[in-house]
PDB file of C-alpha atoms and ligand atoms in Angstrom:
ATOM      1  CA  MET A   1       0.959 -22.225  37.773  1.00  0.00           C
ATOM      2  CA  GLN A   2       1.206 -18.671  39.585  1.00  0.00           C
ATOM      3  CA  GLY A   3       1.068 -15.756  37.612  1.00  0.00           C
ATOM      4  CA  GLU A   4      -2.111 -17.400  35.867  1.00  0.00           C
ATOM      5  CA  THR A   5      -4.971 -17.131  35.015  1.00  0.00           C
ATOM      6  CA  LEU A   6      -6.778 -20.158  33.670  1.00  0.00           C
ATOM      7  CA  PHE A   7     -10.748 -19.662  32.275  1.00  0.00           C
ATOM      8  CA  ILE A   8     -12.228 -23.466  30.993  1.00  0.00           C
ATOM      9  CA  SER A   9     -16.097 -24.216  29.757  1.00  0.00           C
ATOM     10  CA  ASP A  10     -18.608 -26.039  28.049  1.00  0.00           C
ATOM     11  CA  LEU A  11     -17.288 -29.182  30.817  1.00  0.00           C
ATOM     12  CA  HIS A  12     -20.756 -30.794  30.610  1.00  0.00           C
ATOM     13  CA  LEU A  13     -20.104 -33.033  34.198  1.00  0.00           C
ATOM     14  CA  ASP A  14     -22.721 -35.784  34.258  1.00  0.00           C
ATOM     15  CA  SER A  15     -21.591 -39.398  35.455  1.00  0.00           C
ATOM     16  CA  ASP A  16     -22.515 -41.649  32.435  1.00  0.00           C
ATOM     17  CA  GLN A  17     -18.826 -39.863  31.650  1.00  0.00           C
ATOM     18  CA  PRO A  18     -16.656 -40.359  34.377  1.00  0.00           C
ATOM     19  CA  GLU A  19     -13.771 -39.478  32.577  1.00  0.00           C
ATOM     20  CA  ILE A  20     -14.949 -35.690  32.262  1.00  0.00           C
ATOM     21  CA  GLN A  21     -14.959 -35.316  35.602  1.00  0.00           C
ATOM     22  CA  GLN A  22     -11.176 -37.156  35.993  1.00  0.00           C
ATOM     23  CA  GLN A  23      -9.870 -35.001  33.397  1.00  0.00           C
ATOM     24  CA  LEU A  24     -11.254 -31.937  35.515  1.00  0.00           C
ATOM     25  CA  LEU A  25      -9.588 -33.253  39.038  1.00  0.00           C
ATOM     26  CA  ALA A  26      -6.722 -33.437  37.552  1.00  0.00           C
ATOM     27  CA  PHE A  27      -5.915 -30.313  35.948  1.00  0.00           C
ATOM     28  CA  ILE A  28      -7.476 -28.864  38.913  1.00  0.00           C
ATOM     29  CA  GLU A  29      -5.192 -30.417  40.825  1.00  0.00           C
ATOM     30  CA  GLN A  30      -2.168 -30.124  38.367  1.00  0.00           C
ATOM     31  CA  ASP A  31      -2.564 -26.761  36.890  1.00  0.00           C
ATOM     32  CA  ALA A  32      -4.867 -25.571  38.514  1.00  0.00           C
ATOM     33  CA  LYS A  33      -4.106 -25.081  42.007  1.00  0.00           C
ATOM     34  CA  GLY A  34      -1.696 -22.235  42.681  1.00  0.00           C
ATOM     35  CA  SER A  35      -3.073 -20.297  40.035  1.00  0.00           C
ATOM     36  CA  ASP A  36      -4.211 -16.481  40.387  1.00  0.00           C
ATOM     37  CA  ALA A  37      -7.684 -17.247  39.374  1.00  0.00           C
ATOM     38  CA  LEU A  38      -9.653 -20.027  37.566  1.00  0.00           C
ATOM     39  CA  TYR A  39     -13.074 -18.968  35.598  1.00  0.00           C
ATOM     40  CA  ILE A  40     -15.746 -21.213  34.495  1.00  0.00           C
ATOM     41  CA  LEU A  41     -17.670 -19.985  31.691  1.00  0.00           C
ATOM     42  CA  GLY A  42     -21.308 -21.508  32.287  1.00  0.00           C
ATOM     43  CA  ASP A  43     -22.028 -25.458  32.058  1.00  0.00           C
ATOM     44  CA  LEU A  44     -19.852 -26.606  33.845  1.00  0.00           C
ATOM     45  CA  PHE A  45     -22.895 -29.450  34.246  1.00  0.00           C
ATOM     46  CA  GLU A  46     -24.717 -31.392  31.584  1.00  0.00           C
ATOM     47  CA  VAL A  47     -27.722 -30.730  33.520  1.00  0.00           C
ATOM     48  CA  TRP A  48     -27.427 -29.220  36.747  1.00  0.00           C
ATOM     49  CA  LEU A  49     -31.425 -29.430  38.726  1.00  0.00           C
ATOM     50  CA  GLY A  50     -31.210 -27.284  41.677  1.00  0.00           C
ATOM     51  CA  ASP A  51     -28.541 -27.151  45.165  1.00  0.00           C
ATOM     52  CA  ASP A  52     -30.399 -30.169  46.341  1.00  0.00           C
ATOM     53  CA  ASP A  53     -29.675 -32.078  44.015  1.00  0.00           C
ATOM     54  CA  ASP A  54     -27.490 -34.712  45.911  1.00  0.00           C
ATOM     55  CA  ASN A  55     -26.051 -36.175  43.306  1.00  0.00           C
ATOM     56  CA  ALA A  56     -22.737 -37.836  44.564  1.00  0.00           C
ATOM     57  CA  ASP A  57     -20.534 -36.922  41.795  1.00  0.00           C
ATOM     58  CA  HIS A  58     -21.525 -33.756  42.018  1.00  0.00           C
ATOM     59  CA  GLN A  59     -20.597 -33.467  44.733  1.00  0.00           C
ATOM     60  CA  ARG A  60     -16.627 -34.592  44.116  1.00  0.00           C
ATOM     61  CA  THR A  61     -16.607 -31.872  41.626  1.00  0.00           C
ATOM     62  CA  ILE A  62     -18.539 -29.358  44.176  1.00  0.00           C
ATOM     63  CA  ASP A  63     -15.726 -30.775  47.087  1.00  0.00           C
ATOM     64  CA  ALA A  64     -12.634 -29.392  44.502  1.00  0.00           C
ATOM     65  CA  LEU A  65     -13.711 -26.508  43.964  1.00  0.00           C
ATOM     66  CA  LYS A  66     -14.007 -26.359  47.729  1.00  0.00           C
ATOM     67  CA  GLN A  67     -10.355 -27.546  47.683  1.00  0.00           C
ATOM     68  CA  LEU A  68      -8.944 -25.639  45.200  1.00  0.00           C
ATOM     69  CA  HIS A  69     -10.129 -22.584  46.870  1.00  0.00           C
ATOM     70  CA  SER A  70      -8.927 -23.188  50.083  1.00  0.00           C
ATOM     71  CA  ASP A  71      -5.092 -23.836  48.616  1.00  0.00           C
ATOM     72  CA  GLY A  72      -5.933 -20.808  47.353  1.00  0.00           C
ATOM     73  CA  THR A  73      -7.067 -19.793  44.330  1.00  0.00           C
ATOM     74  CA  PRO A  74     -10.462 -18.446  43.925  1.00  0.00           C
ATOM     75  CA  VAL A  75     -12.842 -20.352  41.384  1.00  0.00           C
ATOM     76  CA  TYR A  76     -15.621 -17.607  39.177  1.00  0.00           C
ATOM     77  CA  ILE A  77     -18.384 -19.660  37.977  1.00  0.00           C
ATOM     78  CA  LEU A  78     -20.806 -17.872  35.105  1.00  0.00           C
ATOM     79  CA  HIS A  79     -24.136 -19.610  34.629  1.00  0.00           C
ATOM     80  CA  GLY A  80     -24.922 -22.071  31.480  1.00  0.00           C
ATOM     81  CA  ASN A  81     -27.709 -22.542  29.522  1.00  0.00           C
ATOM     82  CA  ARG A  82     -27.426 -26.161  31.280  1.00  0.00           C
ATOM     83  CA  ASP A  83     -26.892 -25.283  34.563  1.00  0.00           C
ATOM     84  CA  PHE A  84     -28.448 -21.632  35.122  1.00  0.00           C
ATOM     85  CA  LEU A  85     -30.375 -22.602  38.316  1.00  0.00           C
ATOM     86  CA  LEU A  86     -26.484 -23.232  40.227  1.00  0.00           C
ATOM     87  CA  GLY A  87     -27.641 -21.185  43.117  1.00  0.00           C
ATOM     88  CA  GLU A  88     -26.348 -19.260  46.354  1.00  0.00           C
ATOM     89  CA  GLN A  89     -26.401 -22.930  48.164  1.00  0.00           C
ATOM     90  CA  PHE A  90     -24.241 -24.277  45.811  1.00  0.00           C
ATOM     91  CA  ALA A  91     -21.834 -21.342  44.665  1.00  0.00           C
ATOM     92  CA  GLN A  92     -21.605 -21.838  49.512  1.00  0.00           C
ATOM     93  CA  ASN A  93     -20.531 -25.131  49.486  1.00  0.00           C
ATOM     94  CA  ALA A  94     -17.686 -24.787  46.604  1.00  0.00           C
ATOM     95  CA  HIS A  95     -16.676 -22.035  48.186  1.00  0.00           C
ATOM     96  CA  CYS A  96     -16.717 -20.162  44.243  1.00  0.00           C
ATOM     97  CA  SER A  97     -18.230 -16.586  43.282  1.00  0.00           C
ATOM     98  CA  ILE A  98     -21.194 -16.475  40.801  1.00  0.00           C
ATOM     99  CA  LEU A  99     -20.860 -13.867  38.530  1.00  0.00           C
ATOM    100  CA  PRO A 100     -22.856 -11.950  36.407  1.00  0.00           C
ATOM    101  CA  ASP A 101     -23.564 -12.364  32.735  1.00  0.00           C
ATOM    102  CA  PRO A 102     -21.801 -10.360  31.563  1.00  0.00           C
ATOM    103  CA  SER A 103     -19.442  -9.565  33.594  1.00  0.00           C
ATOM    104  CA  VAL A 104     -16.196  -7.482  33.414  1.00  0.00           C
ATOM    105  CA  ILE A 105     -12.887  -8.390  35.405  1.00  0.00           C
ATOM    106  CA  ASP A 106      -9.032  -6.919  35.291  1.00  0.00           C
ATOM    107  CA  LEU A 107      -6.391  -9.455  34.135  1.00  0.00           C
ATOM    108  CA  TYR A 108      -3.857  -8.422  35.500  1.00  0.00           C
ATOM    109  CA  GLY A 109      -4.667  -4.458  34.030  1.00  0.00           C
ATOM    110  CA  GLN A 110      -6.558  -4.767  30.966  1.00  0.00           C
ATOM    111  CA  GLN A 111     -10.127  -4.980  31.372  1.00  0.00           C
ATOM    112  CA  VAL A 112     -11.491  -8.769  29.579  1.00  0.00           C
ATOM    113  CA  MET A 113     -15.010  -9.763  29.126  1.00  0.00           C
ATOM    114  CA  ILE A 114     -16.221 -12.000  29.962  1.00  0.00           C
ATOM    115  CA  MET A 115     -19.882 -14.803  28.768  1.00  0.00           C
ATOM    116  CA  HIS A 116     -20.937 -17.829  28.071  1.00  0.00           C
ATOM    117  CA  GLY A 117     -22.135 -17.416  25.074  1.00  0.00           C
ATOM    118  CA  ASP A 118     -25.525 -18.139  24.794  1.00  0.00           C
ATOM    119  CA  LEU A 119     -26.562 -14.251  24.627  1.00  0.00           C
ATOM    120  CA  LEU A 120     -24.508 -13.479  21.763  1.00  0.00           C
ATOM    121  CA  CYS A 121     -26.502 -15.902  19.090  1.00  0.00           C
ATOM    122  CA  SER A 122     -29.020 -14.124  18.695  1.00  0.00           C
ATOM    123  CA  ASP A 123     -30.202 -14.919  15.598  1.00  0.00           C
ATOM    124  CA  ASP A 124     -31.537 -18.322  16.922  1.00  0.00           C
ATOM    125  CA  VAL A 125     -35.092 -16.296  18.113  1.00  0.00           C
ATOM    126  CA  ALA A 126     -36.246 -19.245  19.480  1.00  0.00           C
ATOM    127  CA  TYR A 127     -33.423 -19.695  22.066  1.00  0.00           C
ATOM    128  CA  GLN A 128     -34.152 -16.485  23.165  1.00  0.00           C
ATOM    129  CA  ALA A 129     -37.624 -16.832  23.185  1.00  0.00           C
ATOM    130  CA  PHE A 130     -37.519 -20.202  25.660  1.00  0.00           C
ATOM    131  CA  ARG A 131     -33.884 -18.276  27.881  1.00  0.00           C
ATOM    132  CA  GLN A 132     -36.165 -15.016  28.666  1.00  0.00           C
ATOM    133  CA  GLN A 133     -38.669 -17.380  29.540  1.00  0.00           C
ATOM    134  CA  ILE A 134     -36.654 -19.828  32.039  1.00  0.00           C
ATOM    135  CA  ARG A 135     -34.459 -17.204  33.844  1.00  0.00           C
ATOM    136  CA  ASN A 136     -37.339 -15.545  35.385  1.00  0.00           C
ATOM    137  CA  PRO A 137     -36.818 -15.458  38.688  1.00  0.00           C
ATOM    138  CA  GLN A 138     -40.754 -16.688  39.378  1.00  0.00           C
ATOM    139  CA  TRP A 139     -40.784 -19.242  36.791  1.00  0.00           C
ATOM    140  CA  GLN A 140     -37.642 -20.942  38.456  1.00  0.00           C
ATOM    141  CA  ALA A 141     -38.756 -20.523  42.019  1.00  0.00           C
ATOM    142  CA  GLN A 142     -41.744 -22.570  40.855  1.00  0.00           C
ATOM    143  CA  PHE A 143     -40.020 -24.933  38.953  1.00  0.00           C
ATOM    144  CA  LEU A 144     -36.850 -25.748  42.154  1.00  0.00           C
ATOM    145  CA  GLN A 145     -40.779 -26.351  43.823  1.00  0.00           C
ATOM    146  CA  LEU A 146     -41.349 -28.989  42.439  1.00  0.00           C
ATOM    147  CA  PRO A 147     -39.730 -32.636  42.937  1.00  0.00           C
ATOM    148  CA  LEU A 148     -36.192 -33.662  42.268  1.00  0.00           C
ATOM    149  CA  ALA A 149     -37.669 -36.405  39.374  1.00  0.00           C
ATOM    150  CA  GLN A 150     -40.655 -34.415  38.335  1.00  0.00           C
ATOM    151  CA  ARG A 151     -37.855 -31.568  37.139  1.00  0.00           C
ATOM    152  CA  LYS A 152     -34.988 -34.838  36.075  1.00  0.00           C
ATOM    153  CA  GLN A 153     -38.607 -36.067  33.521  1.00  0.00           C
ATOM    154  CA  ILE A 154     -38.875 -32.571  32.691  1.00  0.00           C
ATOM    155  CA  ALA A 155     -35.360 -31.345  31.460  1.00  0.00           C
ATOM    156  CA  GLU A 156     -34.980 -35.016  30.078  1.00  0.00           C
ATOM    157  CA  ASP A 157     -38.093 -33.704  27.414  1.00  0.00           C
ATOM    158  CA  LEU A 158     -36.398 -30.725  27.260  1.00  0.00           C
ATOM    159  CA  ARG A 159     -33.230 -31.964  26.581  1.00  0.00           C
ATOM    160  CA  LYS A 160     -34.939 -33.788  23.875  1.00  0.00           C
ATOM    161  CA  LYS A 161     -36.954 -31.268  22.378  1.00  0.00           C
ATOM    162  CA  SER A 162     -33.332 -29.206  21.893  1.00  0.00           C
ATOM    163  CA  GLN A 163     -32.336 -32.203  20.196  1.00  0.00           C
ATOM    164  CA  GLN A 164     -35.192 -32.362  18.054  1.00  0.00           C
ATOM    165  CA  GLU A 165     -34.751 -28.626  17.056  1.00  0.00           C
ATOM    166  CA  THR A 166     -30.912 -28.109  17.145  1.00  0.00           C
ATOM    167  CA  GLN A 167     -31.423 -30.048  14.104  1.00  0.00           C
ATOM    168  CA  GLY A 168     -32.786 -27.428  12.006  1.00  0.00           C
ATOM    169  CA  LYS A 169     -31.018 -25.299  12.694  1.00  0.00           C
ATOM    170  CA  THR A 170     -27.919 -24.486  10.760  1.00  0.00           C
ATOM    171  CA  MET A 171     -25.054 -23.582  11.844  1.00  0.00           C
ATOM    172  CA  ASP A 172     -24.714 -20.269  11.369  1.00  0.00           C
ATOM    173  CA  ILE A 173     -28.395 -19.657  13.530  1.00  0.00           C
ATOM    174  CA  MET A 174     -26.470 -21.428  16.482  1.00  0.00           C
ATOM    175  CA  ASP A 175     -23.272 -19.187  15.836  1.00  0.00           C
ATOM    176  CA  VAL A 176     -22.439 -15.934  17.131  1.00  0.00           C
ATOM    177  CA  THR A 177     -23.569 -12.772  15.958  1.00  0.00           C
ATOM    178  CA  GLN A 178     -21.187 -10.034  14.946  1.00  0.00           C
ATOM    179  CA  ALA A 179     -23.368  -7.524  14.959  1.00  0.00           C
ATOM    180  CA  THR A 180     -24.211  -9.053  19.317  1.00  0.00           C
ATOM    181  CA  VAL A 181     -20.574  -9.270  19.649  1.00  0.00           C
ATOM    182  CA  ASP A 182     -19.634  -5.532  17.901  1.00  0.00           C
ATOM    183  CA  ASP A 183     -22.643  -4.014  20.842  1.00  0.00           C
ATOM    184  CA  PHE A 184     -21.862  -6.243  23.860  1.00  0.00           C
ATOM    185  CA  MET A 185     -18.283  -4.500  23.447  1.00  0.00           C
ATOM    186  CA  GLN A 186     -19.195  -1.367  23.352  1.00  0.00           C
ATOM    187  CA  GLN A 187     -21.573  -1.231  26.063  1.00  0.00           C
ATOM    188  CA  TYR A 188     -18.631  -2.173  28.047  1.00  0.00           C
ATOM    189  CA  ALA A 189     -16.621  -0.635  26.606  1.00  0.00           C
ATOM    190  CA  VAL A 190     -13.256  -3.639  26.139  1.00  0.00           C
ATOM    191  CA  HIS A 191     -11.438  -4.440  23.363  1.00  0.00           C
ATOM    192  CA  THR A 192     -10.742  -8.720  24.605  1.00  0.00           C
ATOM    193  CA  LEU A 193     -14.315 -11.004  25.235  1.00  0.00           C
ATOM    194  CA  ILE A 194     -13.873 -14.372  26.615  1.00  0.00           C
ATOM    195  CA  HIS A 195     -17.327 -17.066  25.829  1.00  0.00           C
ATOM    196  CA  GLY A 196     -17.359 -20.739  24.885  1.00  0.00           C
ATOM    197  CA  HIS A 197     -21.459 -22.096  23.973  1.00  0.00           C
ATOM    198  CA  THR A 198     -20.336 -22.803  20.556  1.00  0.00           C
ATOM    199  CA  HIS A 199     -17.870 -25.535  20.872  1.00  0.00           C
ATOM    200  CA  ARG A 200     -16.142 -23.760  18.835  1.00  0.00           C
ATOM    201  CA  PRO A 201     -12.276 -23.166  20.187  1.00  0.00           C
ATOM    202  CA  ASP A 202     -10.450 -20.527  18.294  1.00  0.00           C
ATOM    203  CA  ILE A 203      -9.333 -16.799  18.481  1.00  0.00           C
ATOM    204  CA  HIS A 204     -11.501 -14.091  16.265  1.00  0.00           C
ATOM    205  CA  THR A 205      -9.428 -10.820  15.902  1.00  0.00           C
ATOM    206  CA  TRP A 206     -10.257  -8.072  14.020  1.00  0.00           C
ATOM    207  CA  THR A 207     -10.516  -3.640  13.870  1.00  0.00           C
ATOM    208  CA  SER A 208     -12.790  -1.612  15.511  1.00  0.00           C
ATOM    209  CA  LYS A 209     -12.252   1.901  15.347  1.00  0.00           C
ATOM    210  CA  ASP A 210      -8.419   1.935  15.286  1.00  0.00           C
ATOM    211  CA  GLU A 211      -8.419  -0.426  17.760  1.00  0.00           C
ATOM    212  CA  ARG A 212      -7.510  -4.780  17.395  1.00  0.00           C
ATOM    213  CA  MET A 213     -10.720  -6.517  18.866  1.00  0.00           C
ATOM    214  CA  GLN A 214     -10.397  -9.713  20.027  1.00  0.00           C
ATOM    215  CA  ARG A 215     -13.357 -12.298  20.322  1.00  0.00           C
ATOM    216  CA  ILE A 216     -11.530 -15.859  21.882  1.00  0.00           C
ATOM    217  CA  VAL A 217     -14.171 -18.856  22.145  1.00  0.00           C
ATOM    218  CA  LEU A 218     -13.307 -21.815  24.736  1.00  0.00           C
ATOM    219  CA  GLY A 219     -14.224 -25.770  23.181  1.00  0.00           C
ATOM    220  CA  ASP A 220     -16.565 -27.986  25.179  1.00  0.00           C
ATOM    221  CA  TRP A 221     -15.019 -31.102  27.188  1.00  0.00           C
ATOM    222  CA  TYR A 222     -16.888 -33.400  25.180  1.00  0.00           C
ATOM    223  CA  THR A 223     -13.326 -35.680  23.550  1.00  0.00           C
ATOM    224  CA  GLN A 224     -10.951 -33.839  24.824  1.00  0.00           C
ATOM    225  CA  GLY A 225     -10.380 -30.710  27.282  1.00  0.00           C
ATOM    226  CA  SER A 226     -10.484 -26.974  26.725  1.00  0.00           C
ATOM    227  CA  VAL A 227      -8.290 -24.234  28.736  1.00  0.00           C
ATOM    228  CA  LEU A 228      -6.984 -20.760  28.483  1.00  0.00           C
ATOM    229  CA  ARG A 229      -3.769 -19.518  30.319  1.00  0.00           C
ATOM    230  CA  TRP A 230      -3.931 -15.949  30.826  1.00  0.00           C
ATOM    231  CA  ASP A 231      -0.101 -14.463  32.502  1.00  0.00           C
ATOM    232  CA  ARG A 232       0.806 -11.342  31.882  1.00  0.00           C
ATOM    233  CA  ASN A 233       2.013 -10.621  29.592  1.00  0.00           C
ATOM    234  CA  GLU A 234       0.084 -13.406  26.620  1.00  0.00           C
ATOM    235  CA  TYR A 235      -2.170 -15.710  26.483  1.00  0.00           C
ATOM    236  CA  HIS A 236      -2.333 -19.316  24.962  1.00  0.00           C
ATOM    237  CA  LEU A 237      -5.845 -21.756  24.364  1.00  0.00           C
ATOM    238  CA  GLN A 238      -4.799 -24.925  24.591  1.00  0.00           C
ATOM    239  CA  SER A 239      -6.758 -28.439  24.290  1.00  0.00           C
ATOM    240  CA  LEU A 240      -5.649 -30.713  27.301  1.00  0.00           C
ATOM    241  CA  ASP A 241      -5.216 -34.385  25.519  1.00  0.00           C
ATOM    242  CA  ARG A 242      -6.974 -37.172  27.559  1.00  0.00           C
ATOM    243  CA  LYS A 243      -5.858 -40.953  27.978  1.00  0.00           C
ATOM    244  CA  GLY A 244      -7.886 -42.393  25.078  1.00  0.00           C
ATOM    245  CA  HIS A 245      -7.904 -40.227  23.166  1.00  0.00           C
TER     246      HIS A 245
HETATM  247  O1  LP5 B   1     -27.590 -26.964  24.239  1.00  0.00           O
HETATM  248  P1  LP5 B   1     -27.594 -27.521  23.022  1.00  0.00           P
HETATM  249  O2  LP5 B   1     -26.743 -26.337  22.869  1.00  0.00           O
HETATM  250  O3  LP5 B   1     -27.578 -28.711  22.978  1.00  0.00           O
HETATM  251  O4  LP5 B   1     -28.568 -26.304  22.441  1.00  0.00           O
HETATM  252  C1  LP5 B   1     -28.741 -25.014  22.808  1.00  0.00           C
HETATM  253  C2  LP5 B   1     -29.760 -24.278  23.052  1.00  0.00           C
HETATM  254  N1  LP5 B   1     -30.461 -25.683  24.366  1.00  0.00           N
HETATM  255  C3  LP5 B   1     -30.936 -25.669  25.542  1.00  0.00           C
HETATM  256  C4  LP5 B   1     -31.907 -26.344  26.274  1.00  0.00           C
HETATM  257  C5  LP5 B   1     -31.362 -27.219  26.576  1.00  0.00           C
HETATM  258  O5  LP5 B   1     -30.619 -28.008  25.894  1.00  0.00           O
HETATM  259  C6  LP5 B   1     -31.633 -28.144  27.732  1.00  0.00           C
HETATM  260  C7  LP5 B   1     -32.428 -27.786  29.736  1.00  0.00           C
HETATM  261  C8  LP5 B   1     -31.069 -28.662  29.814  1.00  0.00           C
HETATM  262  C9  LP5 B   1     -31.227 -27.566  31.755  1.00  0.00           C
HETATM  263  C10 LP5 B   1     -32.045 -27.777  32.390  1.00  0.00           C
HETATM  264  C11 LP5 B   1     -32.185 -27.930  33.856  1.00  0.00           C
HETATM  265  C12 LP5 B   1     -33.477 -27.416  33.972  1.00  0.00           C
HETATM  266  C13 LP5 B   1     -35.403 -27.498  33.244  1.00  0.00           C
HETATM  267  C14 LP5 B   1     -35.769 -26.016  34.162  1.00  0.00           C
HETATM  268  C15 LP5 B   1     -36.440 -26.497  32.973  1.00  0.00           C
HETATM  269  C16 LP5 B   1     -37.088 -25.213  31.899  1.00  0.00           C
HETATM  270  O6  LP5 B   1     -30.326 -24.412  26.065  1.00  0.00           O
HETATM  271  C17 LP5 B   1     -30.455 -24.611  21.804  1.00  0.00           C
HETATM  272  C18 LP5 B   1     -30.207 -24.047  20.813  1.00  0.00           C
HETATM  273  C19 LP5 B   1     -27.997 -24.012  21.028  1.00  0.00           C
HETATM  274  O7  LP5 B   1     -27.267 -24.791  22.392  1.00  0.00           O
HETATM  275  C20 LP5 B   1     -28.024 -23.620  19.811  1.00  0.00           C
HETATM  276  O8  LP5 B   1     -27.274 -21.986  20.944  1.00  0.00           O
HETATM  277  O9  LP5 B   1     -30.635 -24.029  19.841  1.00  0.00           O
HETATM  278  O10 LP5 B   1     -31.737 -23.698  22.299  1.00  0.00           O
HETATM  279  C21 LP5 B   1     -33.027 -24.673  22.349  1.00  0.00           C
HETATM  280  O11 LP5 B   1     -32.592 -25.591  20.732  1.00  0.00           O
HETATM  281  C22 LP5 B   1     -34.356 -24.502  22.492  1.00  0.00           C
HETATM  282  C23 LP5 B   1     -35.142 -25.122  21.486  1.00  0.00           C
HETATM  283  O12 LP5 B   1     -35.213 -23.404  19.841  1.00  0.00           O
HETATM  284  C24 LP5 B   1     -37.006 -23.604  22.080  1.00  0.00           C
HETATM  285  C25 LP5 B   1     -37.311 -24.865  23.152  1.00  0.00           C
HETATM  286  C26 LP5 B   1     -38.257 -24.408  22.989  1.00  0.00           C
HETATM  287  C27 LP5 B   1     -38.462 -25.965  23.847  1.00  0.00           C
HETATM  288  C28 LP5 B   1     -40.807 -25.895  24.547  1.00  0.00           C
HETATM  289  C29 LP5 B   1     -40.826 -26.607  26.033  1.00  0.00           C
HETATM  290  C30 LP5 B   1     -41.242 -27.420  26.299  1.00  0.00           C
HETATM  291  C31 LP5 B   1     -41.818 -27.913  27.148  1.00  0.00           C
HETATM  292  C32 LP5 B   1     -41.552 -29.639  26.854  1.00  0.00           C
HETATM  293  C33 LP5 B   1     -41.411 -30.089  28.860  1.00  0.00           C
HETATM  294  C34 LP5 B   1     -41.607 -28.562  30.071  1.00  0.00           C
HETATM  295 MN1   MN B   2     -22.096 -26.125  26.276  1.00  0.00          MN
END
C-alpha cells in the first residue's frame, strides 16, 4: 500500500520448506507491491553460501525482489547470522541495497534504528566470538574460494554445532541484553529500534530520561509470517496466516 513501509525478517528461506517462499511471493505481490519501501532485517535465507550459489529456488526469490524494485518499491536488506555472505553480486541481481547493521533510517520524519539483532545478544559470549571470526573480510574471502560443495558441508557442520550449543544456552542468554540495547540507542540517538533474530515478536516500551523508548521485535516465518507495517501516523506488528496453519 502506498504511504506504508514494511519490515520483515527471519524468513529462513530453504528449499526444504517451499511454503515459506510461496508466502513471501504472495506477500510481495499483495502487500509489498506499491508500498514505499520493503526492509528485510536479516536471515532472508536459511543459509547463504556465496553469490555464486545457483540454487533455483533462491533465483525465484531474487527475481521477485527485482520485480518489486522495478514496480517502484525499493528493497533494503541487512545481513543476518545465516546469510551474512550476501554480497554485491546478489544485491545487483535482486536490485536491492544491503545496509550496514546497525543503520538509522528516516521513517516519515522519524529517525529509527534497524538491526538484525544478534549484536544485541551480548551475553552470548561464545556466539559473539564466533561472529567476530566469521565477519572478518579476509576469513570470508578465503571461505568463498572453497568449492561450493565444501562450503555446504562446512555450513552443515556449523549448523549442527550451533544446534548443540544453543541447547545448552538459557533463553535469557539468547535474548537481547538491555544494557546493550540502551548503549546502541544512545550512541545512535534514537528512540525506536526495530530488529529480528530472537524470533520473539513483541513491542517493548520503557522510559529513559523522560523519553519514550520502544523496541519492536519482528517474528520469524517458520510457521507463519510476521510483518511490521508503518505509516506516517501509526504502526502495526502483525502475523500473517499461512494456508494449512
Ligand atoms: O541460527 P541459530 O538461531 O540456530 O543460532 C544462532 C547462533 N548460531 C549461528 C551459527 C549458524 O546457525 C550456522 C552458520 C550458518 C551460516 C553458514 C554460512 C556460511 C558458512 C560460514 C562458515 C563459518 O549463528 C548461535 C546463537 C543463537 O543464534 C542465539 O543468538 O547462540 O550461536 C552459536 O551457537 C555459536 C556457538 O556458541 C559457537 C560456535 C562455535 C563454532 C566452532 C567452529 C566449529 C567448526 C565446525 C566446522 C568448520
Ligand atoms: Mn533468524
